[in-house]
């Protein structure tokens, strides 16, 4: 269950973002480390190894009021969180454009599709149409399981809900449709193994 | 000449970002339209035509203090502009990963390399090494000229300054090394024509 603020903003997401922005000092492998922090650490590893360059986009902010104190940095005095128009992560791996989002659920057996915004799905579809590899990283927090769900499969589950289907993806469906990512030391979340499997599969088709 | 705040933050860049964030109502083709606004408009056109998906990344902000008023949106009460660790734009075109930055100068005959941060060059080099197409869009504001300078050429000019060479790229050098982008109605800045020329050239080599 996701706890929301009265305005509908999910509590969990916001905490995660805020934590990352204030440069959490949580050590690698920390059990309570957010999915975002683990992905960022994995991306740092991939970049250091010259395997991929993937970054999380900054949280979009609507700035309303800025102060310019003399002899010191500009201070934003009033700003609001904006809805992102794309996914959170993109970059390049082996010449391929990558685009993905990372989501967590505390559910045990299904992942609610409401975790995605329609424009995120639309954005991934547009990128996939142009040859990009788009996917979702989905963590079942209480199972400590991470799945990589390839775009075309995600789009299929997404469309299903508008044809009378369920508004979630079951863990059983993910176990057969998605790639289970087994955490390692370096990188913590070796998601590019699954991406390479997708590339190989696409080439074989 | 770039006017800086006492803290060294360039005035021009900041105004541009702030203007874009407050959703400038300047019409298309407006002479005073910022390079960023024109690129964003061009990207909207490319995306609508399903030619490319390219977005400007949000300005990175370090959030220090947030208020959670009851029954309304969270308000950021104190935040600071952070240095971006990558370029401003990335996306996908014809299966290729694109990564670029846009810079303006009011100089008449040369573009100062100080407009780039070393980490932006490093980021573009890393992406280019993985098969991405990285470049800079450089506008001479008072000449109303826009050049697309391909990564490898940019890197060459960048390195030159550390070998006793000049700390800028002359307009004459750009005229021979870069692609002059002739503004159109739609898109305003048809930079993908030059990108396609680079792709064709790379294939021929």
mmCIF file of C-alpha atoms in Angstrom:
data_model
loop_
_atom_site.group_PDB
_atom_site.id
_atom_site.type_symbol
_atom_site.label_atom_id
_atom_site.label_comp_id
_atom_site.label_asym_id
_atom_site.label_seq_id
_atom_site.Cartn_x
_atom_site.Cartn_y
_atom_site.Cartn_z
ATOM 1 C CA UNK A 1 0.000 0.000 0.000
ATOM 2 C CA UNK A 2 1.283 3.440 -0.881
ATOM 3 C CA UNK A 3 0.663 6.215 1.593
ATOM 4 C CA UNK A 4 -0.309 9.462 -0.072
ATOM 5 C CA UNK A 5 -0.233 13.037 1.067
ATOM 6 C CA UNK A 6 -3.638 14.781 1.051
ATOM 7 C CA UNK A 7 -2.725 16.203 -2.360
ATOM 8 C CA UNK A 8 -2.192 12.732 -3.715
ATOM 9 C CA UNK A 9 1.591 12.894 -3.850
ATOM 10 C CA UNK A 10 2.952 9.511 -2.822
ATOM 11 C CA UNK A 11 4.842 9.759 0.432
ATOM 12 C CA UNK A 12 7.343 7.068 -0.461
ATOM 13 C CA UNK A 13 8.467 8.556 -3.759
ATOM 14 C CA UNK A 14 9.024 11.920 -2.273
ATOM 15 C CA UNK A 15 11.069 10.649 0.633
ATOM 16 C CA UNK A 16 13.211 8.673 -1.760
ATOM 17 C CA UNK A 17 13.901 11.656 -3.939
ATOM 18 C CA UNK A 18 14.575 13.920 -1.021
ATOM 19 C CA UNK A 19 16.944 11.410 0.493
ATOM 20 C CA UNK A 20 18.904 11.048 -2.698
ATOM 21 C CA UNK A 21 19.146 14.780 -3.143
ATOM 22 C CA UNK A 22 20.523 15.317 0.320
ATOM 23 C CA UNK A 23 23.245 12.791 -0.478
ATOM 24 C CA UNK A 24 22.323 9.961 1.834
ATOM 25 C CA UNK A 25 25.334 8.429 3.498
ATOM 26 C CA UNK A 26 23.753 4.979 3.671
ATOM 27 C CA UNK A 27 26.401 2.408 2.841
ATOM 28 C CA UNK A 28 26.210 0.155 -0.200
ATOM 29 C CA UNK A 29 24.235 -2.974 0.433
ATOM 30 C CA UNK A 30 22.295 -1.242 3.178
ATOM 31 C CA UNK A 31 19.040 -3.154 3.501
ATOM 32 C CA UNK A 32 17.062 0.061 3.728
ATOM 33 C CA UNK A 33 18.737 1.588 0.658
ATOM 34 C CA UNK A 34 16.195 2.913 -1.774
ATOM 35 C CA UNK A 35 15.827 1.383 -5.209
ATOM 36 C CA UNK A 36 16.885 4.724 -6.630
ATOM 37 C CA UNK A 37 20.091 4.809 -4.594
ATOM 38 C CA UNK A 38 20.943 1.257 -5.645
ATOM 39 C CA UNK A 39 20.329 2.039 -9.303
ATOM 40 C CA UNK A 40 22.461 5.176 -9.053
ATOM 41 C CA UNK A 41 25.264 3.141 -7.506
ATOM 42 C CA UNK A 42 24.928 0.553 -10.287
ATOM 43 C CA UNK A 43 25.048 3.292 -12.912
ATOM 44 C CA UNK A 44 28.199 4.726 -11.347
ATOM 45 C CA UNK A 45 29.779 1.290 -11.582
ATOM 46 C CA UNK A 46 28.706 0.845 -15.210
ATOM 47 C CA UNK A 47 30.042 4.279 -16.102
ATOM 48 C CA UNK A 48 33.368 3.729 -14.336
ATOM 49 C CA UNK A 49 33.744 0.478 -16.274
ATOM 50 C CA UNK A 50 32.863 2.322 -19.509
ATOM 51 C CA UNK A 51 29.958 -0.091 -20.045
ATOM 52 C CA UNK A 52 27.101 2.411 -20.065
ATOM 53 C CA UNK A 53 26.282 6.025 -19.300
ATOM 54 C CA UNK A 54 22.916 6.263 -17.548
ATOM 55 C CA UNK A 55 21.765 9.075 -15.293
ATOM 56 C CA UNK A 56 18.684 9.811 -13.274
ATOM 57 C CA UNK A 57 17.048 13.005 -14.407
ATOM 58 C CA UNK A 58 16.698 15.741 -11.799
ATOM 59 C CA UNK A 59 13.286 16.124 -10.210
ATOM 60 C CA UNK A 60 11.423 18.777 -12.175
ATOM 61 C CA UNK A 61 10.700 21.846 -10.113
ATOM 62 C CA UNK A 62 8.519 24.855 -10.844
ATOM 63 C CA UNK A 63 10.416 27.822 -9.506
ATOM 64 C CA UNK A 64 8.262 30.732 -8.354
ATOM 65 C CA UNK A 65 10.530 32.968 -6.337
ATOM 66 C CA UNK A 66 14.323 33.330 -6.158
ATOM 67 C CA UNK A 67 16.394 35.552 -3.902
ATOM 68 C CA UNK A 68 19.767 36.924 -5.013
ATOM 69 C CA UNK A 69 21.658 37.767 -1.847
ATOM 70 C CA UNK A 70 24.828 39.794 -2.394
ATOM 71 C CA UNK A 71 28.043 37.775 -2.490
ATOM 72 C CA UNK A 72 26.354 34.409 -2.118
ATOM 73 C CA UNK A 73 24.453 31.877 -4.165
ATOM 74 C CA UNK A 74 20.930 32.462 -5.424
ATOM 75 C CA UNK A 75 18.347 30.991 -3.044
ATOM 76 C CA UNK A 76 15.107 29.505 -4.320
ATOM 77 C CA UNK A 77 12.494 30.717 -1.843
ATOM 78 C CA UNK A 78 9.358 29.226 -3.359
ATOM 79 C CA UNK A 79 9.081 26.279 -5.703
ATOM 80 C CA UNK A 80 6.815 23.307 -6.311
ATOM 81 C CA UNK A 81 7.302 19.751 -7.479
ATOM 82 C CA UNK A 82 6.174 19.261 -11.054
ATOM 83 C CA UNK A 83 4.931 16.136 -12.753
ATOM 84 C CA UNK A 84 7.736 14.611 -14.801
ATOM 85 C CA UNK A 85 6.925 14.343 -18.502
ATOM 86 C CA UNK A 86 9.268 11.429 -19.109
ATOM 87 C CA UNK A 87 10.758 8.512 -17.216
ATOM 88 C CA UNK A 88 13.391 8.954 -14.535
ATOM 89 C CA UNK A 89 16.378 7.333 -16.234
ATOM 90 C CA UNK A 90 17.903 7.329 -19.672
ATOM 91 C CA UNK A 91 21.261 6.834 -21.266
ATOM 92 C CA UNK A 92 23.326 4.720 -23.615
ATOM 93 C CA UNK A 93 24.546 1.138 -23.548
ATOM 94 C CA UNK A 94 26.385 -0.593 -26.397
ATOM 95 C CA UNK A 95 25.087 1.981 -28.862
ATOM 96 C CA UNK A 96 21.482 1.516 -27.700
ATOM 97 C CA UNK A 97 19.315 4.236 -26.240
ATOM 98 C CA UNK A 98 17.981 3.102 -22.855
ATOM 99 C CA UNK A 99 14.944 4.575 -21.145
ATOM 100 C CA UNK A 100 13.389 3.275 -17.970
ATOM 101 C CA UNK A 101 11.623 3.919 -14.743
ATOM 102 C CA UNK A 102 12.033 2.279 -11.374
ATOM 103 C CA UNK A 103 9.058 1.486 -9.153
ATOM 104 C CA UNK A 104 8.630 -0.144 -5.789
ATOM 105 C CA UNK A 105 5.616 -1.812 -4.241
ATOM 106 C CA UNK A 106 5.045 -3.120 -0.753
ATOM 107 C CA UNK A 107 2.382 -5.464 -2.166
ATOM 108 C CA UNK A 108 3.252 -9.120 -1.922
ATOM 109 C CA UNK A 109 1.691 -10.603 -5.048
ATOM 110 C CA UNK A 110 0.926 -7.898 -7.579
ATOM 111 C CA UNK A 111 2.221 -4.626 -8.943
ATOM 112 C CA UNK A 112 -0.467 -1.931 -9.418
ATOM 113 C CA UNK A 113 -0.316 -0.277 -12.831
ATOM 114 C CA UNK A 114 -1.403 2.970 -11.159
ATOM 115 C CA UNK A 115 2.284 3.342 -10.287
ATOM 116 C CA UNK A 116 2.768 4.498 -13.862
ATOM 117 C CA UNK A 117 1.493 7.749 -15.280
ATOM 118 C CA UNK A 118 -0.030 7.433 -18.755
ATOM 119 C CA UNK A 119 2.518 9.918 -20.148
ATOM 120 C CA UNK A 120 5.382 7.737 -18.897
ATOM 121 C CA UNK A 121 3.991 4.768 -20.837
ATOM 122 C CA UNK A 122 3.407 6.978 -23.853
ATOM 123 C CA UNK A 123 6.973 8.303 -23.638
ATOM 124 C CA UNK A 124 8.415 4.775 -23.476
ATOM 125 C CA UNK A 125 6.280 3.692 -26.420
ATOM 126 C CA UNK A 126 7.566 6.626 -28.499
ATOM 127 C CA UNK A 127 11.179 5.770 -27.639
ATOM 128 C CA UNK A 128 10.663 2.058 -28.314
ATOM 129 C CA UNK A 129 9.167 2.895 -31.718
ATOM 130 C CA UNK A 130 12.426 4.681 -32.592
ATOM 131 C CA UNK A 131 14.574 1.689 -31.620
ATOM 132 C CA UNK A 132 15.203 2.440 -27.948
ATOM 133 C CA UNK A 133 15.179 -0.211 -25.254
ATOM 134 C CA UNK A 134 12.584 0.827 -22.718
ATOM 135 C CA UNK A 135 11.679 -1.027 -19.573
ATOM 136 C CA UNK A 136 10.568 -0.857 -15.974
ATOM 137 C CA UNK A 137 12.511 -2.006 -12.953
ATOM 138 C CA UNK A 138 9.969 -3.236 -10.421
ATOM 139 C CA UNK A 139 10.891 -4.112 -6.869
ATOM 140 C CA UNK A 140 8.714 -6.096 -4.499
ATOM 141 C CA UNK A 141 10.130 -4.547 -1.356
ATOM 142 C CA UNK A 142 8.947 -7.201 1.081
ATOM 143 C CA UNK A 143 10.076 -10.059 -1.172
ATOM 144 C CA UNK A 144 13.331 -8.301 -1.987
ATOM 145 C CA UNK A 145 12.779 -9.184 -5.650
ATOM 146 C CA UNK A 146 13.577 -6.953 -8.629
ATOM 147 C CA UNK A 147 12.154 -7.610 -12.086
ATOM 148 C CA UNK A 148 13.072 -5.958 -15.350
ATOM 149 C CA UNK A 149 9.954 -5.820 -17.510
ATOM 150 C CA UNK A 150 10.632 -5.060 -21.162
ATOM 151 C CA UNK A 151 8.589 -2.275 -22.773
ATOM 152 C CA UNK A 152 6.486 -4.367 -25.170
ATOM 153 C CA UNK A 153 5.409 -6.620 -22.277
ATOM 154 C CA UNK A 154 4.689 -3.643 -20.054
ATOM 155 C CA UNK A 155 2.610 -2.028 -22.824
ATOM 156 C CA UNK A 156 0.628 -5.266 -23.176
ATOM 157 C CA UNK A 157 -0.223 -5.304 -19.439
ATOM 158 C CA UNK A 158 -0.970 -1.576 -19.578
ATOM 159 C CA UNK A 159 -3.429 -1.973 -22.480
ATOM 160 C CA UNK A 160 -5.081 -4.979 -20.855
ATOM 161 C CA UNK A 161 -6.558 -2.824 -18.071
ATOM 162 C CA UNK A 162 -8.525 -0.840 -20.682
ATOM 163 C CA UNK A 163 -9.971 -4.018 -22.145
ATOM 164 C CA UNK A 164 -11.597 -5.190 -18.951
ATOM 165 C CA UNK A 165 -8.404 -6.746 -17.616
ATOM 166 C CA UNK A 166 -6.868 -6.381 -14.170
ATOM 167 C CA UNK A 167 -5.269 -3.082 -13.140
ATOM 168 C CA UNK A 168 -2.107 -4.761 -11.960
ATOM 169 C CA UNK A 169 0.559 -7.218 -13.004
ATOM 170 C CA UNK A 170 0.743 -10.300 -10.822
ATOM 171 C CA UNK A 171 4.058 -11.515 -9.462
ATOM 172 C CA UNK A 172 3.417 -14.802 -11.272
ATOM 173 C CA UNK A 173 3.050 -12.937 -14.569
ATOM 174 C CA UNK A 174 6.297 -11.085 -13.924
ATOM 175 C CA UNK A 175 8.056 -14.342 -13.110
ATOM 176 C CA UNK A 176 7.241 -15.573 -16.623
ATOM 177 C CA UNK A 177 7.263 -12.285 -18.627
ATOM 178 C CA UNK A 178 10.066 -10.351 -16.954
ATOM 179 C CA UNK A 179 13.720 -10.855 -16.027
ATOM 180 C CA UNK A 180 14.492 -11.475 -12.366
ATOM 181 C CA UNK A 181 17.544 -9.376 -11.467
ATOM 182 C CA UNK A 182 19.720 -11.079 -8.859
ATOM 183 C CA UNK A 183 21.546 -8.432 -6.776
ATOM 184 C CA UNK A 184 25.332 -8.549 -6.801
ATOM 185 C CA UNK A 185 28.058 -6.580 -5.051
ATOM 186 C CA UNK A 186 29.095 -4.645 -8.163
ATOM 187 C CA UNK A 187 26.835 -3.496 -9.619
ATOM 188 C CA UNK A 188 24.203 -3.875 -6.910
ATOM 189 C CA UNK A 189 21.486 -4.230 -9.560
ATOM 190 C CA UNK A 190 23.024 -5.802 -12.674
ATOM 191 C CA UNK A 191 20.113 -4.806 -14.905
ATOM 192 C CA UNK A 192 22.237 -4.550 -18.039
ATOM 193 C CA UNK A 193 22.499 -8.366 -18.089
ATOM 194 C CA UNK A 194 18.757 -8.432 -18.784
ATOM 195 C CA UNK A 195 19.074 -5.575 -21.289
ATOM 196 C CA UNK A 196 21.712 -7.570 -23.159
ATOM 197 C CA UNK A 197 19.370 -10.583 -23.150
ATOM 198 C CA UNK A 198 16.658 -8.388 -24.694
ATOM 199 C CA UNK A 199 19.089 -7.141 -27.368
ATOM 200 C CA UNK A 200 20.117 -10.721 -28.181
ATOM 201 C CA UNK A 201 16.477 -11.809 -28.297
ATOM 202 C CA UNK A 202 15.531 -8.901 -30.606
ATOM 203 C CA UNK A 203 18.419 -9.776 -32.938
ATOM 204 C CA UNK A 204 17.293 -13.399 -33.111
ATOM 205 C CA UNK A 205 13.778 -12.439 -34.135
ATOM 206 C CA UNK B 1 30.961 38.846 -22.854
ATOM 207 C CA UNK B 2 29.104 36.940 -20.189
ATOM 208 C CA UNK B 3 27.899 38.883 -17.164
ATOM 209 C CA UNK B 4 28.340 36.935 -13.953
ATOM 210 C CA UNK B 5 26.723 37.226 -10.545
ATOM 211 C CA UNK B 6 29.173 37.884 -7.702
ATOM 212 C CA UNK B 7 29.117 34.139 -7.017
ATOM 213 C CA UNK B 8 30.272 33.419 -10.547
ATOM 214 C CA UNK B 9 26.932 32.133 -11.806
ATOM 215 C CA UNK B 10 26.470 33.375 -15.359
ATOM 216 C CA UNK B 11 23.601 35.790 -15.575
ATOM 217 C CA UNK B 12 22.554 34.803 -19.079
ATOM 218 C CA UNK B 13 22.220 31.076 -18.441
ATOM 219 C CA UNK B 14 20.196 31.621 -15.356
ATOM 220 C CA UNK B 15 17.755 33.995 -16.972
ATOM 221 C CA UNK B 16 17.245 31.549 -19.817
ATOM 222 C CA UNK B 17 16.472 28.688 -17.480
ATOM 223 C CA UNK B 18 14.220 30.754 -15.310
ATOM 224 C CA UNK B 19 12.343 32.085 -18.300
ATOM 225 C CA UNK B 20 11.745 28.622 -19.670
ATOM 226 C CA UNK B 21 10.553 27.377 -16.324
ATOM 227 C CA UNK B 22 7.998 30.102 -15.981
ATOM 228 C CA UNK B 23 6.592 29.102 -19.380
ATOM 229 C CA UNK B 24 7.453 32.102 -21.483
ATOM 230 C CA UNK B 25 4.637 33.096 -23.759
ATOM 231 C CA UNK B 26 6.993 34.459 -26.421
ATOM 232 C CA UNK B 27 5.640 33.470 -29.819
ATOM 233 C CA UNK B 28 7.464 31.144 -32.178
ATOM 234 C CA UNK B 29 9.943 32.934 -34.349
ATOM 235 C CA UNK B 30 10.174 35.734 -31.816
ATOM 236 C CA UNK B 31 13.552 37.349 -32.355
ATOM 237 C CA UNK B 32 14.196 37.413 -28.624
ATOM 238 C CA UNK B 33 13.285 33.741 -28.138
ATOM 239 C CA UNK B 34 15.975 31.926 -26.236
ATOM 240 C CA UNK B 35 17.951 29.177 -27.913
ATOM 241 C CA UNK B 36 16.516 26.806 -25.327
ATOM 242 C CA UNK B 37 12.935 27.758 -26.171
ATOM 243 C CA UNK B 38 13.597 27.278 -29.887
ATOM 244 C CA UNK B 39 15.195 23.901 -29.318
ATOM 245 C CA UNK B 40 12.293 22.820 -27.126
ATOM 246 C CA UNK B 41 9.857 23.868 -29.834
ATOM 247 C CA UNK B 42 11.881 21.958 -32.425
ATOM 248 C CA UNK B 43 11.879 18.872 -30.200
ATOM 249 C CA UNK B 44 8.115 19.094 -29.810
ATOM 250 C CA UNK B 45 7.798 19.143 -33.582
ATOM 251 C CA UNK B 46 10.166 16.186 -34.008
ATOM 252 C CA UNK B 47 8.280 14.211 -31.370
ATOM 253 C CA UNK B 48 4.860 15.001 -32.856
ATOM 254 C CA UNK B 49 6.167 13.790 -36.224
ATOM 255 C CA UNK B 50 7.548 10.648 -34.537
ATOM 256 C CA UNK B 51 11.019 11.527 -35.823
ATOM 257 C CA UNK B 52 12.820 11.811 -32.497
ATOM 258 C CA UNK B 53 12.222 11.981 -28.761
ATOM 259 C CA UNK B 54 14.523 14.553 -27.174
ATOM 260 C CA UNK B 55 13.937 16.383 -23.910
ATOM 261 C CA UNK B 56 15.750 18.994 -21.931
ATOM 262 C CA UNK B 57 16.653 17.731 -18.501
ATOM 263 C CA UNK B 58 15.239 19.672 -15.572
ATOM 264 C CA UNK B 59 17.609 22.082 -13.836
ATOM 265 C CA UNK B 60 19.171 20.212 -10.923
ATOM 266 C CA UNK B 61 18.199 21.673 -7.574
ATOM 267 C CA UNK B 62 19.516 20.977 -4.105
ATOM 268 C CA UNK B 63 16.486 21.013 -1.861
ATOM 269 C CA UNK B 64 17.124 22.074 1.705
ATOM 270 C CA UNK B 65 13.733 22.802 3.217
ATOM 271 C CA UNK B 66 10.195 21.753 2.254
ATOM 272 C CA UNK B 67 6.898 22.737 3.829
ATOM 273 C CA UNK B 68 3.893 20.414 3.804
ATOM 274 C CA UNK B 69 0.858 22.610 4.249
ATOM 275 C CA UNK B 70 -2.350 20.699 4.981
ATOM 276 C CA UNK B 71 -4.588 20.112 1.954
ATOM 277 C CA UNK B 72 -2.208 21.687 -0.523
ATOM 278 C CA UNK B 73 0.940 20.910 -2.447
ATOM 279 C CA UNK B 74 4.335 20.669 -0.789
ATOM 280 C CA UNK B 75 6.212 23.971 -1.011
ATOM 281 C CA UNK B 76 9.970 24.084 -1.386
ATOM 282 C CA UNK B 77 11.076 26.893 0.916
ATOM 283 C CA UNK B 78 14.822 26.735 0.467
ATOM 284 C CA UNK B 79 16.772 25.281 -2.412
ATOM 285 C CA UNK B 80 19.872 26.036 -4.459
ATOM 286 C CA UNK B 81 20.890 25.580 -8.056
ATOM 287 C CA UNK B 82 23.289 22.693 -8.498
ATOM 288 C CA UNK B 83 25.917 22.196 -11.159
ATOM 289 C CA UNK B 84 24.598 19.772 -13.790
ATOM 290 C CA UNK B 85 26.699 16.631 -14.156
ATOM 291 C CA UNK B 86 25.678 16.002 -17.748
ATOM 292 C CA UNK B 87 24.552 17.953 -20.780
ATOM 293 C CA UNK B 88 21.147 19.579 -21.010
ATOM 294 C CA UNK B 89 19.560 17.471 -23.754
ATOM 295 C CA UNK B 90 19.416 13.815 -24.650
ATOM 296 C CA UNK B 91 17.123 11.443 -26.448
ATOM 297 C CA UNK B 92 16.746 9.116 -29.386
ATOM 298 C CA UNK B 93 16.687 9.599 -33.160
ATOM 299 C CA UNK B 94 16.574 6.781 -35.720
ATOM 300 C CA UNK B 95 17.829 4.312 -33.133
ATOM 301 C CA UNK B 96 20.744 6.557 -32.168
ATOM 302 C CA UNK B 97 21.368 7.959 -28.731
ATOM 303 C CA UNK B 98 21.698 11.751 -28.937
ATOM 304 C CA UNK B 99 23.367 13.921 -26.327
ATOM 305 C CA UNK B 100 24.031 17.620 -26.654
ATOM 306 C CA UNK B 101 24.270 20.995 -25.097
ATOM 307 C CA UNK B 102 23.217 24.383 -26.416
ATOM 308 C CA UNK B 103 25.313 27.498 -25.872
ATOM 309 C CA UNK B 104 24.985 31.105 -26.890
ATOM 310 C CA UNK B 105 27.612 33.799 -27.220
ATOM 311 C CA UNK B 106 27.294 37.509 -27.853
ATOM 312 C CA UNK B 107 30.839 37.480 -29.260
ATOM 313 C CA UNK B 108 31.064 38.228 -32.956
ATOM 314 C CA UNK B 109 33.990 36.114 -34.124
ATOM 315 C CA UNK B 110 34.755 33.382 -31.590
ATOM 316 C CA UNK B 111 33.109 31.027 -29.147
ATOM 317 C CA UNK B 112 34.883 30.800 -25.756
ATOM 318 C CA UNK B 113 35.455 27.226 -24.613
ATOM 319 C CA UNK B 114 34.873 28.387 -21.035
ATOM 320 C CA UNK B 115 31.189 28.032 -21.890
ATOM 321 C CA UNK B 116 31.649 24.304 -21.351
ATOM 322 C CA UNK B 117 32.335 22.673 -18.036
ATOM 323 C CA UNK B 118 35.024 19.951 -18.169
ATOM 324 C CA UNK B 119 32.509 17.354 -16.880
ATOM 325 C CA UNK B 120 30.159 18.147 -19.789
ATOM 326 C CA UNK B 121 32.942 17.411 -22.278
ATOM 327 C CA UNK B 122 33.860 14.272 -20.336
ATOM 328 C CA UNK B 123 30.228 13.153 -20.331
ATOM 329 C CA UNK B 124 29.925 13.649 -24.100
ATOM 330 C CA UNK B 125 33.180 11.764 -24.679
ATOM 331 C CA UNK B 126 31.894 8.818 -22.619
ATOM 332 C CA UNK B 127 28.637 8.748 -24.588
ATOM 333 C CA UNK B 128 30.433 9.076 -27.933
ATOM 334 C CA UNK B 129 32.707 6.159 -26.987
ATOM 335 C CA UNK B 130 29.582 4.007 -26.558
ATOM 336 C CA UNK B 131 28.217 4.928 -29.980
ATOM 337 C CA UNK B 132 26.147 7.974 -29.107
ATOM 338 C CA UNK B 133 25.999 11.068 -31.284
ATOM 339 C CA UNK B 134 27.126 13.980 -29.149
ATOM 340 C CA UNK B 135 27.376 17.559 -30.229
ATOM 341 C CA UNK B 136 27.051 21.203 -29.303
ATOM 342 C CA UNK B 137 24.611 23.699 -30.728
ATOM 343 C CA UNK B 138 26.354 27.066 -30.721
ATOM 344 C CA UNK B 139 24.547 30.285 -31.478
ATOM 345 C CA UNK B 140 26.223 33.560 -32.321
ATOM 346 C CA UNK B 141 23.409 35.725 -31.046
ATOM 347 C CA UNK B 142 24.388 38.927 -32.846
ATOM 348 C CA UNK B 143 25.034 37.109 -36.125
ATOM 349 C CA UNK B 144 21.894 35.016 -35.735
ATOM 350 C CA UNK B 145 23.924 31.946 -36.744
ATOM 351 C CA UNK B 146 23.607 28.484 -35.266
ATOM 352 C CA UNK B 147 26.280 25.826 -35.736
ATOM 353 C CA UNK B 148 26.113 22.149 -34.861
ATOM 354 C CA UNK B 149 29.601 21.040 -33.868
ATOM 355 C CA UNK B 150 30.065 17.273 -33.777
ATOM 356 C CA UNK B 151 31.608 15.758 -30.624
ATOM 357 C CA UNK B 152 34.937 14.616 -32.107
ATOM 358 C CA UNK B 153 35.546 18.116 -33.516
ATOM 359 C CA UNK B 154 34.517 19.752 -30.255
ATOM 360 C CA UNK B 155 36.861 17.444 -28.320
ATOM 361 C CA UNK B 156 39.698 18.406 -30.665
ATOM 362 C CA UNK B 157 39.164 22.129 -30.020
ATOM 363 C CA UNK B 158 38.790 21.427 -26.304
ATOM 364 C CA UNK B 159 42.107 19.548 -26.111
ATOM 365 C CA UNK B 160 43.892 22.181 -28.155
ATOM 366 C CA UNK B 161 43.610 24.736 -25.345
ATOM 367 C CA UNK B 162 45.660 22.467 -23.073
ATOM 368 C CA UNK B 163 48.414 22.233 -25.689
ATOM 369 C CA UNK B 164 49.078 25.939 -25.864
ATOM 370 C CA UNK B 165 46.236 26.584 -28.299
ATOM 371 C CA UNK B 166 43.546 29.224 -28.139
ATOM 372 C CA UNK B 167 40.792 29.021 -25.529
ATOM 373 C CA UNK B 168 38.065 29.545 -28.056
ATOM 374 C CA UNK B 169 36.774 28.307 -31.399
ATOM 375 C CA UNK B 170 36.771 30.945 -34.112
ATOM 376 C CA UNK B 171 33.723 31.483 -36.264
ATOM 377 C CA UNK B 172 35.884 30.722 -39.286
ATOM 378 C CA UNK B 173 36.809 27.345 -37.760
ATOM 379 C CA UNK B 174 33.148 26.603 -37.116
ATOM 380 C CA UNK B 175 32.286 27.552 -40.685
ATOM 381 C CA UNK B 176 34.575 24.759 -41.912
ATOM 382 C CA UNK B 177 34.287 22.188 -39.074
ATOM 383 C CA UNK B 178 30.637 22.498 -38.070
ATOM 384 C CA UNK B 179 27.220 22.391 -39.716
ATOM 385 C CA UNK B 180 25.445 25.696 -40.182
ATOM 386 C CA UNK B 181 21.802 25.188 -39.191
ATOM 387 C CA UNK B 182 19.451 27.333 -41.264
ATOM 388 C CA UNK B 183 16.317 28.169 -39.243
ATOM 389 C CA UNK B 184 12.988 27.021 -40.673
ATOM 390 C CA UNK B 185 9.392 27.414 -39.617
ATOM 391 C CA UNK B 186 8.955 23.824 -38.511
ATOM 392 C CA UNK B 187 11.153 22.898 -36.792
ATOM 393 C CA UNK B 188 12.658 26.253 -35.932
ATOM 394 C CA UNK B 189 16.096 24.678 -35.589
ATOM 395 C CA UNK B 190 16.279 21.661 -37.930
ATOM 396 C CA UNK B 191 19.356 20.242 -36.199
ATOM 397 C CA UNK B 192 18.485 16.632 -37.060
ATOM 398 C CA UNK B 193 19.406 17.336 -40.694
ATOM 399 C CA UNK B 194 22.996 17.826 -39.522
ATOM 400 C CA UNK B 195 22.735 14.778 -37.243
ATOM 401 C CA UNK B 196 21.647 12.685 -40.222
ATOM 402 C CA UNK B 197 24.613 14.040 -42.210
ATOM 403 C CA UNK B 198 26.913 12.925 -39.366
ATOM 404 C CA UNK B 199 25.324 9.457 -39.342
ATOM 405 C CA UNK B 200 25.753 9.172 -43.122
ATOM 406 C CA UNK B 201 29.351 10.372 -42.874
ATOM 407 C CA UNK B 202 30.146 7.869 -40.070
ATOM 408 C CA UNK B 203 28.682 5.037 -42.144
ATOM 409 C CA UNK B 204 30.807 6.012 -45.127
ATOM 410 C CA UNK B 205 34.021 5.856 -43.109
#
